[in-house]
GROMACS .gro file of C-alpha atoms in nm:
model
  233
    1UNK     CA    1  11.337  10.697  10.270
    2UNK     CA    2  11.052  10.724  10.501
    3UNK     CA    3  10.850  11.053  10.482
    4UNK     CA    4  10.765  11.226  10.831
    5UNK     CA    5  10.413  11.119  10.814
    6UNK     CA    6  10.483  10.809  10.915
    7UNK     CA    7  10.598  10.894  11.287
    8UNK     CA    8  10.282  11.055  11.294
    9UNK     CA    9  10.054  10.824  11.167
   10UNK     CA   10   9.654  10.967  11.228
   11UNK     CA   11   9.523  10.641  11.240
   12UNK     CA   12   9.193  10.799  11.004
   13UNK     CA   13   9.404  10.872  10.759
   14UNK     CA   14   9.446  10.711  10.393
   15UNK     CA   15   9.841  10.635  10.440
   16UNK     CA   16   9.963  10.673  10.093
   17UNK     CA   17  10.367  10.599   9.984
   18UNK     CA   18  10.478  10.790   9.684
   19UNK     CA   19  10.767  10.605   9.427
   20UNK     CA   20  10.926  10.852   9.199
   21UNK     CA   21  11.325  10.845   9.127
   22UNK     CA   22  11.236  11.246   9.079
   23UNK     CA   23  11.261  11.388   9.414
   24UNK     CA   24  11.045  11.696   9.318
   25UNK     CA   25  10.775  11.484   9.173
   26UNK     CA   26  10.786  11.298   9.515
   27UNK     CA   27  10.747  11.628   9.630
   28UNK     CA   28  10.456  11.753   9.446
   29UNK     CA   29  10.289  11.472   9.522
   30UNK     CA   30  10.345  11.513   9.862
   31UNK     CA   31  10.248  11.890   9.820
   32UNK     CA   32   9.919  11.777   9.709
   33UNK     CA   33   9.778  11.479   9.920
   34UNK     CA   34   9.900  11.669  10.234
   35UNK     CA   35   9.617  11.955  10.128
   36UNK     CA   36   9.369  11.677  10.193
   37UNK     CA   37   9.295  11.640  10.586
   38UNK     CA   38   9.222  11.291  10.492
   39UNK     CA   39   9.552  11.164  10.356
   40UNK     CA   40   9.869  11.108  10.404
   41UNK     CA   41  10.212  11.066  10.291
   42UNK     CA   42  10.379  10.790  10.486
   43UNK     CA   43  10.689  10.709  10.300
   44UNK     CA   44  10.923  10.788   9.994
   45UNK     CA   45  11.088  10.586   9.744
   46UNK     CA   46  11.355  10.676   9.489
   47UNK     CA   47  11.355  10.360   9.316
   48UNK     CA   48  11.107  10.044   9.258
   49UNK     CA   49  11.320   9.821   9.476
   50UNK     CA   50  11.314  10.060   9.799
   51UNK     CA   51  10.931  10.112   9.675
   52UNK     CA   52  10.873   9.714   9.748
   53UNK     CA   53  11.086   9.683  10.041
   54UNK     CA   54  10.910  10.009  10.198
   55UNK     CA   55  10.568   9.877  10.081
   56UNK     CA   56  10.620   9.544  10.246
   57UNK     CA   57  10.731   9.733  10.535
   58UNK     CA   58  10.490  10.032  10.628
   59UNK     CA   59  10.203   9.852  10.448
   60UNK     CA   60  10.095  10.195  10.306
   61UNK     CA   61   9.656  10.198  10.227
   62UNK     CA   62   9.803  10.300   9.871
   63UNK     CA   63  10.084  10.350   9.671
   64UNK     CA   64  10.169  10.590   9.415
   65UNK     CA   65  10.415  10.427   9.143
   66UNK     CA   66  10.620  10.606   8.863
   67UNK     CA   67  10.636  10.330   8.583
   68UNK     CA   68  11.019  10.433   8.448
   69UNK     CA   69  11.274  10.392   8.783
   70UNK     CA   70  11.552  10.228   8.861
   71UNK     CA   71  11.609   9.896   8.980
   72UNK     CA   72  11.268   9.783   8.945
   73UNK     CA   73  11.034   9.947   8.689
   74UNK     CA   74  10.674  10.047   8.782
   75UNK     CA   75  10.508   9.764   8.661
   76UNK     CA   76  10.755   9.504   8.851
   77UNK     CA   77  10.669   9.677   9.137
   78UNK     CA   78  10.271   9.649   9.051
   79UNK     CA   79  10.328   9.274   9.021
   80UNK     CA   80  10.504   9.202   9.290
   81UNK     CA   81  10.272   9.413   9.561
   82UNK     CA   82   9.969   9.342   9.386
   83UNK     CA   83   9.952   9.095   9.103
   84UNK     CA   84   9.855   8.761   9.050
   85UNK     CA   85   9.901   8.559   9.320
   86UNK     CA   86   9.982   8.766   9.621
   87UNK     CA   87   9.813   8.663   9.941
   88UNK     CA   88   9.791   8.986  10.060
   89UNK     CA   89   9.767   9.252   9.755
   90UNK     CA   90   9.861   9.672   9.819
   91UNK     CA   91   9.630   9.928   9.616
   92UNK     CA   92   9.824  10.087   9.366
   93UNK     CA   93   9.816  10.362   9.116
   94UNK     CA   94  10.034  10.403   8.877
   95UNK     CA   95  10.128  10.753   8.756
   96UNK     CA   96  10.337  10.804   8.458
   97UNK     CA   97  10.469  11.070   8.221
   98UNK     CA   98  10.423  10.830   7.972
   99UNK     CA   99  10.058  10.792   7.773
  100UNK     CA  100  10.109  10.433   7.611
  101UNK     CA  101   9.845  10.205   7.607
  102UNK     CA  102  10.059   9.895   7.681
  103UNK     CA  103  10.182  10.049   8.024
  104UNK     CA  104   9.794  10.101   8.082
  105UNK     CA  105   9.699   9.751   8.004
  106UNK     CA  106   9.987   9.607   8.173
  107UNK     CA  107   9.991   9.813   8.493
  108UNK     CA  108   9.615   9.733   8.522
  109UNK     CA  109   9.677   9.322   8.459
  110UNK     CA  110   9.998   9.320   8.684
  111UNK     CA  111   9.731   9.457   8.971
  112UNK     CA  112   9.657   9.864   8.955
  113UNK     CA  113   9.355  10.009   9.062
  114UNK     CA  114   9.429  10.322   8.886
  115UNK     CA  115   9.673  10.499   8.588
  116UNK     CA  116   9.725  10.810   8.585
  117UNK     CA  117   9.914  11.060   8.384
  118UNK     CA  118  10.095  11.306   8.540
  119UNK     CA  119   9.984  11.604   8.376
  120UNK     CA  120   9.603  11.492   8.535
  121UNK     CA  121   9.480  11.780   8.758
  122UNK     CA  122   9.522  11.770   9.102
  123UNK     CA  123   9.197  11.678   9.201
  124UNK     CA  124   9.233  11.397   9.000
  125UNK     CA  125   9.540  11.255   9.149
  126UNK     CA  126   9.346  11.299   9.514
  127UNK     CA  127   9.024  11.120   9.387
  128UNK     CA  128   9.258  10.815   9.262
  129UNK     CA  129   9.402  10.801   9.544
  130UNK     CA  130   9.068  10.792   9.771
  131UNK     CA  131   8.911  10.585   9.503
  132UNK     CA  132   9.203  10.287   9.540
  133UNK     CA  133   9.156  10.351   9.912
  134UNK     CA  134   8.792  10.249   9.911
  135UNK     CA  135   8.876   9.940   9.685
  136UNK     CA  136   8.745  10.135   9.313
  137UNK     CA  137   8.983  10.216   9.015
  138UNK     CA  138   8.996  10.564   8.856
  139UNK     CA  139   9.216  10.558   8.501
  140UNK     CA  140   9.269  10.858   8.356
  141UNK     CA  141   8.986  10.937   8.095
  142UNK     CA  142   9.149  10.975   7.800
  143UNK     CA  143   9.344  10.649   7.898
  144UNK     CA  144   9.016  10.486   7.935
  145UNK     CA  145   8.868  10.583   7.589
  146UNK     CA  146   9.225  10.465   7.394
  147UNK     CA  147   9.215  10.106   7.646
  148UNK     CA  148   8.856  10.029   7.535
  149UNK     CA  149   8.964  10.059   7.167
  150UNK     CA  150   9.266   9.885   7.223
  151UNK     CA  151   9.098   9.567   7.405
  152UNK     CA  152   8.782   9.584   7.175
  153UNK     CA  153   8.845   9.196   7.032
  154UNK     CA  154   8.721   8.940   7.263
  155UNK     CA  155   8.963   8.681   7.391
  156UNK     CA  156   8.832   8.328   7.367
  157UNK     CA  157   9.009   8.230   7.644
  158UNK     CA  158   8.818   8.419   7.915
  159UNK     CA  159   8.681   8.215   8.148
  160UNK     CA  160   8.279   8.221   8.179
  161UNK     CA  161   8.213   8.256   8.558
  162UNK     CA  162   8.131   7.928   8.756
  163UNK     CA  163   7.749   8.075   8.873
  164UNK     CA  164   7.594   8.302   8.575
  165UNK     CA  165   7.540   8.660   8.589
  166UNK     CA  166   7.169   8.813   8.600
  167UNK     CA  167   7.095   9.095   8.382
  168UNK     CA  168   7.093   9.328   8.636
  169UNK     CA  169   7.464   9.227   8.722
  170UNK     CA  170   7.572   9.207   8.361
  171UNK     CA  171   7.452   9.560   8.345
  172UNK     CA  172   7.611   9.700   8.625
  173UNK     CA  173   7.952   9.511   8.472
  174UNK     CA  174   7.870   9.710   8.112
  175UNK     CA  175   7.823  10.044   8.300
  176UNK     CA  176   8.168   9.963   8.472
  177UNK     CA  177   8.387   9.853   8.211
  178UNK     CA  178   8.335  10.187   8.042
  179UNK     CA  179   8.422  10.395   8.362
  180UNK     CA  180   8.132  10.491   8.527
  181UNK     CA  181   8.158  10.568   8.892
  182UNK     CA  182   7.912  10.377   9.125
  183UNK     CA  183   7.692  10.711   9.190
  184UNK     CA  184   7.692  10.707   8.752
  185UNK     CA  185   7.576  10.367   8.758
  186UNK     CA  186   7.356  10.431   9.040
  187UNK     CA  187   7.176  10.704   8.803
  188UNK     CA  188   7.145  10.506   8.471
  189UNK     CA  189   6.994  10.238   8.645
  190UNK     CA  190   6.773  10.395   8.930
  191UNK     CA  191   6.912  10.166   9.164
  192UNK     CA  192   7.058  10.253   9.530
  193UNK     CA  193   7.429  10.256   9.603
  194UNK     CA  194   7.370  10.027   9.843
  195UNK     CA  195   7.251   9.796   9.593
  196UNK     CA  196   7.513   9.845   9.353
  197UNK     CA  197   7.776   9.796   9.584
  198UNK     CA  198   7.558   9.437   9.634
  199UNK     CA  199   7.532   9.377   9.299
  200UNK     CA  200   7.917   9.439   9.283
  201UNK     CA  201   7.994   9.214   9.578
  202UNK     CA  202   7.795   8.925   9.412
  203UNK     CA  203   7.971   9.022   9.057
  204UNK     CA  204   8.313   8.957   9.246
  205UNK     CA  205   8.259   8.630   9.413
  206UNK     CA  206   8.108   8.504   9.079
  207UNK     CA  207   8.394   8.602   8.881
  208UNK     CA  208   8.613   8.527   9.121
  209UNK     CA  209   8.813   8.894   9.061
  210UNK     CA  210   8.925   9.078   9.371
  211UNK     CA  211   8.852   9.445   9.188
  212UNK     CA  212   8.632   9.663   8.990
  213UNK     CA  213   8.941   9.666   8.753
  214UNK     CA  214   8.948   9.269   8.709
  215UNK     CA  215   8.566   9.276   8.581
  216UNK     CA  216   8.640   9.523   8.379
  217UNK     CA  217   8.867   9.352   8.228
  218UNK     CA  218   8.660   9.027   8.241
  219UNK     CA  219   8.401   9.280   8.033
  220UNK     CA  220   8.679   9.327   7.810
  221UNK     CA  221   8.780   8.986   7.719
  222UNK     CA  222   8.426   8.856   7.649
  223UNK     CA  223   8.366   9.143   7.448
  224UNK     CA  224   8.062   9.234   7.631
  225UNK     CA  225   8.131   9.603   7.528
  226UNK     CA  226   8.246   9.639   7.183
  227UNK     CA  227   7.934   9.721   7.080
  228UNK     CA  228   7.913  10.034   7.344
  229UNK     CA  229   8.066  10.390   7.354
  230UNK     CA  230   8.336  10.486   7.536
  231UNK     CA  231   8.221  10.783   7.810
  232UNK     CA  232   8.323  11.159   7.700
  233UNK     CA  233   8.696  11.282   7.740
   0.00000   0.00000   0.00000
């Protein structure tokens, strides 16, 4: 089902598509973004399937995915939009009822750029949504503190990078892992946002990761941050 938005279609607008097989979550959600004069609700879907055919379709700026639906699950849908080789990969966010950590670490290694759990505040839900807009990842904090723990032991299978980090890049990449915002990692360093977002650039092409969410979990893997405390819930 395609939402009225996208007749309208204000070209500045973040044009988001919402998946839910609840229609009055799809409608809260809609509720919400249309507060924001800067997004949009573009299209509906009542089940993963519809969710991949619509996404294909409307190429939506983001997509907001329920993890349990029919036909296709949440993180199905997360793989096939975004995940490992797709030449041409959708932001998504998943939002879920459901606070596991395996959904988290799936959902964010089938593609995500942001989990959220539906009770989050509504703020929350809009900042995830601009944040997967402007290429960042926003995961729910309490998801965040629970995924570090979880992914604490280093695989030995991550792949060093082909061209070595400098200290300055590894620690933007230690900053990031545990969740801090580019303006946070802006402040802990004393560095610009315009170099950060350079330093991130350069940490991208030299890991060869398309999002803040694949260094992160890059971080993870090497175990660059077992060492380190998770930020405040």
């Amino acid at each position: 089902m395609i939402g009225a938005g996208a007749a309208n279609g204000a070209s500045d607008s973040t044009r988001v598509l919402v998946a839910d097989d609840q229609e009055m979550v799809r409608t809260g959600f809609r509720l919400i973004l249309s507060t924001q004069p800067d997004l949009e609700v573009v299209g509906e879907a009542a089940d993963g399937a519809e969710c991949v055919e619509l996404a294909r379709r409307l190429r939506p700026d983001v997509c907001l995915v329920d993890i349990r639906m029919p036909k296709l699950d949440g993180l199905e849908v997360t793989r096939a939009l975004a995940g490992p080789g797709v030449t041409d990969p959708l932001r998504i966010v998943v939002v879920t009822t459901f606070d596991q950590d395996d959904y988290a670490y799936t959902a964010l290694r089938n593609g995500a750029c942001g989990f959220l759990l539906k009770d989050a505040a509504s703020n929350l839900l809009i900042e995830a949504v601009r944040s997967a807009a402007r290429g960042d990842a926003l995961v729910s904090p309490a998801v965040t503190v629970r995924l570090l723990k979880h992914l604490a032991d280093p695989n030995p299978a991550a792949p060093a990078p082909q061209h070595p980090l400098s200290e300055r890049e590894l620690d933007v990449v230690r900053l990031l892992a545990v969740g801090r915002t580019n303006q946070e990692i802006c402040a802990e360093l004393h560095l610009s946002l315009g170099t950060v977002k350079t330093h991130l650039g350069n940490i991208k092409d030299k890991l060869n990761v398309r999002n803040r969410v694949e260094i992160a979990a890059w971080a993870w893997d090497t175990g660059m941050i077992r060492d380190r405390q998770p930020p405040p819930t």
